[in-house]
XYZ file of C-alpha atoms in Angstrom:
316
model
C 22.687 -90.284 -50.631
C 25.115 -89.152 -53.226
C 27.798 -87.968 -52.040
C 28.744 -85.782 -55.074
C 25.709 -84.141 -54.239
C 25.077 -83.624 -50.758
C 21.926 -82.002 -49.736
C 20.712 -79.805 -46.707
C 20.163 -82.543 -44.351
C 22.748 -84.631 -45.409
C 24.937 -82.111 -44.057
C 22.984 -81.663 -40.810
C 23.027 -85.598 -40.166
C 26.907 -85.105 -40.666
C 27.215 -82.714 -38.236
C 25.530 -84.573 -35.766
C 27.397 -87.897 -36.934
C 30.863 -85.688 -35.993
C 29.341 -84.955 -32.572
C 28.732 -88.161 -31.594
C 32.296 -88.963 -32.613
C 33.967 -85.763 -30.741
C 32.011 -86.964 -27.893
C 32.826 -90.558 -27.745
C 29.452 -91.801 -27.996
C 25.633 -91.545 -28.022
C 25.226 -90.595 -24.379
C 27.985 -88.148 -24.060
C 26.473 -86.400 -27.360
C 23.169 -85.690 -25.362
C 24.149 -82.098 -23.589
C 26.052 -80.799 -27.197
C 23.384 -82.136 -29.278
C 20.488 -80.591 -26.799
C 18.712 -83.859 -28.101
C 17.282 -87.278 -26.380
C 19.137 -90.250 -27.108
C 16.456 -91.753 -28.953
C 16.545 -88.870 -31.583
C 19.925 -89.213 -31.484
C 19.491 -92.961 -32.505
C 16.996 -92.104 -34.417
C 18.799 -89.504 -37.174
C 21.982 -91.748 -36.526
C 20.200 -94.451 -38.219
C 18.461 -92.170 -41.071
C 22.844 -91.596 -41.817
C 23.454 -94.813 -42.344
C 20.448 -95.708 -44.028
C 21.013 -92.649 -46.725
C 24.690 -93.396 -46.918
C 23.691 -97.260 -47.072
C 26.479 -97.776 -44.963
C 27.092 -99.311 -41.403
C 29.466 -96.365 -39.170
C 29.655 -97.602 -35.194
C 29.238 -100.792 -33.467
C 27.266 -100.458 -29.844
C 27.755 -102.668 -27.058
C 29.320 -103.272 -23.784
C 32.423 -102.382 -24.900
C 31.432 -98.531 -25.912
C 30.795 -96.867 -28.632
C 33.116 -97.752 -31.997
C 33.672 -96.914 -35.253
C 33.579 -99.577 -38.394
C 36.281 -98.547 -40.695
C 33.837 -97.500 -42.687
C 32.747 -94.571 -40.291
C 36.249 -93.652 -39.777
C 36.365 -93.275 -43.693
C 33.335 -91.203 -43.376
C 34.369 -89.426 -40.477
C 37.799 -88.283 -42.062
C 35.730 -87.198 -45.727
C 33.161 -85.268 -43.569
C 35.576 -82.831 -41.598
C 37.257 -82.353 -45.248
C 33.870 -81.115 -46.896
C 33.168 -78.710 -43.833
C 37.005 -77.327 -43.054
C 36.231 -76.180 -46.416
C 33.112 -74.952 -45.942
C 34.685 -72.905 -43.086
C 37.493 -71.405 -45.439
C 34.695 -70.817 -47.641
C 31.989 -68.588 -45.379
C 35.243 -67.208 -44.009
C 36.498 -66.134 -47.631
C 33.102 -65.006 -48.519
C 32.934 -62.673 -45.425
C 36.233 -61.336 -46.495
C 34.966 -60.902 -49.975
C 31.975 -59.004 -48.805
C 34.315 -56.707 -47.302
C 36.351 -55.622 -50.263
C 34.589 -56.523 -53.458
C 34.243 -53.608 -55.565
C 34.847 -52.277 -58.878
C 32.353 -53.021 -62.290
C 31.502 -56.739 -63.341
C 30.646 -56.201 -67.262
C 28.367 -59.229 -67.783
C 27.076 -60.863 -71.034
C 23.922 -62.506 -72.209
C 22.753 -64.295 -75.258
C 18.573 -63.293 -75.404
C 15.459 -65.577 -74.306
C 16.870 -67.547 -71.481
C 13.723 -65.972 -69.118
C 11.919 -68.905 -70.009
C 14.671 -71.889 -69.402
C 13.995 -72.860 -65.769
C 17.990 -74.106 -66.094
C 19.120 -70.594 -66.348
C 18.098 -69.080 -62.955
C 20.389 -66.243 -63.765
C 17.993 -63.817 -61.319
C 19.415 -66.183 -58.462
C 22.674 -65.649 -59.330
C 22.255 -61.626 -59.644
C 20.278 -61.803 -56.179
C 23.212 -64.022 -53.824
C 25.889 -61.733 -56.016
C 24.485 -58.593 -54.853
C 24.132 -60.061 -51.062
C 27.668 -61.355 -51.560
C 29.293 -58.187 -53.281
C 26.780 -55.272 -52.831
C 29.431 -52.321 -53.705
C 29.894 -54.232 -57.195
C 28.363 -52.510 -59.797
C 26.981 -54.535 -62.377
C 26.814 -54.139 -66.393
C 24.284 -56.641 -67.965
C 24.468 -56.613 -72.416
C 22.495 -58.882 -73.854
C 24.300 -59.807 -77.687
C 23.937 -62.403 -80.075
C 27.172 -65.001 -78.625
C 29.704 -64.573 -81.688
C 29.767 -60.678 -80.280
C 29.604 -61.841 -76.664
C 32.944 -63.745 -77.530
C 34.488 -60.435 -79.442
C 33.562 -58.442 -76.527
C 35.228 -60.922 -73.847
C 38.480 -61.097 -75.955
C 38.273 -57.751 -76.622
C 37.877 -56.999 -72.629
C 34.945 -55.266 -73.212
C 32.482 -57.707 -70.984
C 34.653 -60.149 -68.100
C 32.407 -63.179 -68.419
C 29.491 -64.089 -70.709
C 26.677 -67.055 -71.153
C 25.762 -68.607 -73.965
C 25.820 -71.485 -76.351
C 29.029 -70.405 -78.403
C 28.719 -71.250 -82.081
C 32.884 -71.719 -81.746
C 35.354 -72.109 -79.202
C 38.426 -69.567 -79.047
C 41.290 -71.022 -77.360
C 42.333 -68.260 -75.746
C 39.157 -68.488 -73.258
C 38.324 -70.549 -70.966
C 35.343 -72.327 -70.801
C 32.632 -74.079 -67.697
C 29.923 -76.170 -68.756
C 26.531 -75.142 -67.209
C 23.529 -77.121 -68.658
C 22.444 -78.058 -72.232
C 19.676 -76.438 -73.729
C 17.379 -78.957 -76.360
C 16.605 -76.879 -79.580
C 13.778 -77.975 -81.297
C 12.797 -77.508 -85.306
C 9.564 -75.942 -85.577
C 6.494 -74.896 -87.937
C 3.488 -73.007 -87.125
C -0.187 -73.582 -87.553
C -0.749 -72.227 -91.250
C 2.404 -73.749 -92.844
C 1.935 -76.422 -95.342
C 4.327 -78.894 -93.184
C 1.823 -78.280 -89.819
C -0.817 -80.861 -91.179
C 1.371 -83.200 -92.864
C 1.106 -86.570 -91.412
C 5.077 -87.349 -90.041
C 5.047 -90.301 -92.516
C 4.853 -87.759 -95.129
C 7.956 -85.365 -93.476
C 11.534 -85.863 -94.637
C 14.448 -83.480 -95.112
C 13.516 -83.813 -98.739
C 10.249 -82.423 -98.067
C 11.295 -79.834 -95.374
C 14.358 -78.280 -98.105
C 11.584 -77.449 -100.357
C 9.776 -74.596 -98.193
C 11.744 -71.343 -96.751
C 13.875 -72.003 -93.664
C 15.161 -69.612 -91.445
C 18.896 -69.218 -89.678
C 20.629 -67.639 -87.055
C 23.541 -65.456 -88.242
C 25.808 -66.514 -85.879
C 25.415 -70.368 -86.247
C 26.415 -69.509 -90.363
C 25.025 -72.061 -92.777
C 24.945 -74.600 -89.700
C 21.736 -74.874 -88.726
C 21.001 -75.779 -91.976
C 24.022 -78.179 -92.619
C 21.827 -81.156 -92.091
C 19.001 -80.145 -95.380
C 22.295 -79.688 -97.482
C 21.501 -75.852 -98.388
C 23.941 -73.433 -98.111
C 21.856 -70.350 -98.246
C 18.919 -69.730 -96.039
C 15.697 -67.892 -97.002
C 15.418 -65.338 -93.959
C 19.180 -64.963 -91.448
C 18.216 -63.560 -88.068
C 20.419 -62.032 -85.291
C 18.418 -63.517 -82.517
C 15.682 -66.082 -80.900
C 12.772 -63.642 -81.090
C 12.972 -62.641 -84.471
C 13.247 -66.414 -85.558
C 10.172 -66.858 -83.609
C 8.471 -64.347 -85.461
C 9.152 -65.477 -88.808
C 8.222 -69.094 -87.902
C 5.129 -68.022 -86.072
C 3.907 -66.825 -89.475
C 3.823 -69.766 -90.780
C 5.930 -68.731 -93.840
C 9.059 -70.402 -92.442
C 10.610 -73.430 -90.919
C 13.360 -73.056 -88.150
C 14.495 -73.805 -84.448
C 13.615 -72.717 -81.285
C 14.948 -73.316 -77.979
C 12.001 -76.096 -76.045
C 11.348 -73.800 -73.368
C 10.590 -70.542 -75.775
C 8.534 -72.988 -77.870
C 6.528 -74.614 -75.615
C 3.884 -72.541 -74.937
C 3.300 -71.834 -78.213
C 3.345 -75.896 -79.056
C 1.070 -76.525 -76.200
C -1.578 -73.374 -77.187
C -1.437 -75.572 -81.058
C 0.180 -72.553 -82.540
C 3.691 -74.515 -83.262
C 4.897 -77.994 -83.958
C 7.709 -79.801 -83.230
C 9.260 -81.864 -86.486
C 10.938 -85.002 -86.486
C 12.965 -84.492 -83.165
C 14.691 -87.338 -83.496
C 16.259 -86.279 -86.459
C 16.261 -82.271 -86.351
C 16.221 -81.739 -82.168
C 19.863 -81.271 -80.671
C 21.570 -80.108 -77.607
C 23.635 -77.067 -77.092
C 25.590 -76.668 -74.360
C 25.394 -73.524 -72.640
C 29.085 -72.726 -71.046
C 30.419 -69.476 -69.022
C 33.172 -67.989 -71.412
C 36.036 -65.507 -69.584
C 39.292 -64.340 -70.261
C 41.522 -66.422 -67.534
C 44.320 -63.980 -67.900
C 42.984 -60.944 -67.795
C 39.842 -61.875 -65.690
C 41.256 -62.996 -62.839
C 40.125 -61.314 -60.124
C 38.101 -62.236 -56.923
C 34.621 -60.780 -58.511
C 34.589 -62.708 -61.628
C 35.466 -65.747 -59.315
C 32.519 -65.209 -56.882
C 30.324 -64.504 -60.014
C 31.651 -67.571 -61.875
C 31.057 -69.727 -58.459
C 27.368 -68.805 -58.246
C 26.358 -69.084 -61.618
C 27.841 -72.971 -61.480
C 26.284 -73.591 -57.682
C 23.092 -72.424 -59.391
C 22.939 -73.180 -62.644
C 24.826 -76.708 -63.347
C 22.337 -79.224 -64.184
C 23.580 -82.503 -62.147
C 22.498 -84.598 -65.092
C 25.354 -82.650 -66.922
C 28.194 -84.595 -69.068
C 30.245 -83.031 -71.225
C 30.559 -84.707 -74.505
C 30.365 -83.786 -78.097
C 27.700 -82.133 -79.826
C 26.329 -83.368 -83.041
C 24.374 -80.866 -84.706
C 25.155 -78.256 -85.567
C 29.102 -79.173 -85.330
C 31.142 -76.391 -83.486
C 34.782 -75.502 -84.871
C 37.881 -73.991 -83.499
């Protein structure tokens, strides 16, 4: 088990592990536990063997802790005194939350199963039911206007620049892929025959927002089509009149019906890391917090690292 990510039953064998401590031993665990002692041994040894650790010696002496156990002991009343203060805060929470939470959205995201963002509405309303809530979904260089302009409290996206007056949480990276579509001249060429010589020479499309970034890397400074959003990129690529990207979960079912293809990814294909951008200052309040709180519990990819992106380059 790791222990940066600890997992229903992880916690349960914990809990029993703390019993059997409180108690002084196996048998003396029996009546609290409502368990035989062979279960007991049983999910005692499934502990160690996730933790791949040794926690008790038993003998004639009695039951005893290895250091080890101690240490494990100590770090597991830690993680649940704080779950305590935490269903405890919660509760309080529940009782007072009110108010407007103005949230904002950059479009297409349905499709990334990394961006459960109907979770995160459904345990917010449990969690904060008098909180009403304002949803806008906006192309991200106006989701950042509106959160330094107070307009929206919080918003999600991949920012095409980061303001240093916001603070930022990673989430998850999204992979964007560059794509044509059956009836462009570039679907049929073999991949020996694709460069970024040969891609410059047919009409690419750009997002707005990103500027002349997404097409930094073909060394052209003006695009042939600029769209606001995802969906009108798809459109124009879907023709098969223009080259662009696409995030991998919006193309895929149209790569895996034949209508699109993917070109040289390891070249053109990049990550973009989606944050959660707020206002710390004038944000602060105990909805944006719970909000904020979900959306990372649900929506942080464990494989997550921050680190820099290469293409397209963000700037201050």
């Amino acid at each position: 088990m790791a222990m940066i990510q600890l997992e229903t039953v992880d916690l349960r064998l914990l809990r029993l592990f703390m019993t059997i401590v409180e108690a002084g031993g196996f048998s003396a665990a029996q009546s609290e536990l409502n368990l035989s002692l062979s279960t007991i041994s049983t999910h005692f040894a499934d502990l160690e063997t996730r933790l791949g650790l040794r926690l008790c010696r038993r003998g004639r002496s009695g039951f005893q802790l290895t250091p080890e156990g101690q240490a494990v002991y100590d770090e597991a009343r830690r993680v649940f005194d704080t779950l305590e203060r935490f269903r405890g805060r919660v509760r309080g929470l529940r009782e007072r939350l009110t108010g407007t939470l103005a949230v904002g959205l950059v479009d297409n995201t349905l499709t990334d199963p990394r961006a459960p963002l109907e979770r995160v509405f459904a345990r917010f309303t449990e969690a904060a039911p008098e909180v009403s809530l304002i949803i806008n979904v906006r192309p991200p260089n106006e989701l950042l206007r509106d959160v330094i302009g107070g307009q929206l409290q919080l918003a999600i996206a991949s920012f095409p620049r980061i303001v240093p007056s916001l603070s930022y949480q990673d989430l998850y990276n999204e992979t964007i892929h560059f794509c044509v579509a059956d009836g462009h001249p570039l679907f049929t060429l073999p991949d020996e025959a694709i460069d970024l010589d040969e891609i410059r020479r047919y009409r690419l499309v750009a997002r707005s927002y990103w500027g002349a970034r997404d097409l930094k890397i073909f060394a052209i400074s003006t695009p042939k089509a600029t769209v606001s959003d995802m969906e009108g990129a798809a459109r124009l690529i879907l023709s098969g009149a223009y080259a662009g990207y696409l995030p991998d979960h919006y193309a895929a079912p149209y790569v895996k019906a034949g209508r699109l293809r993917v070109l040289l990814p390891k070249v053109l294909s990049y990550q973009a890391p989606f944050q959660v951008a707020f206002d710390a200052n004038r944000s602060k309040s105990p909805v944006v917090d719970l909000f904020i709180a979900l959306t990372r519990e649900e929506m942080t990819a464990p494989e997550f690292r921050p680190g820099p992106v290469h293409h397209p380059a963000r700037q201050m």
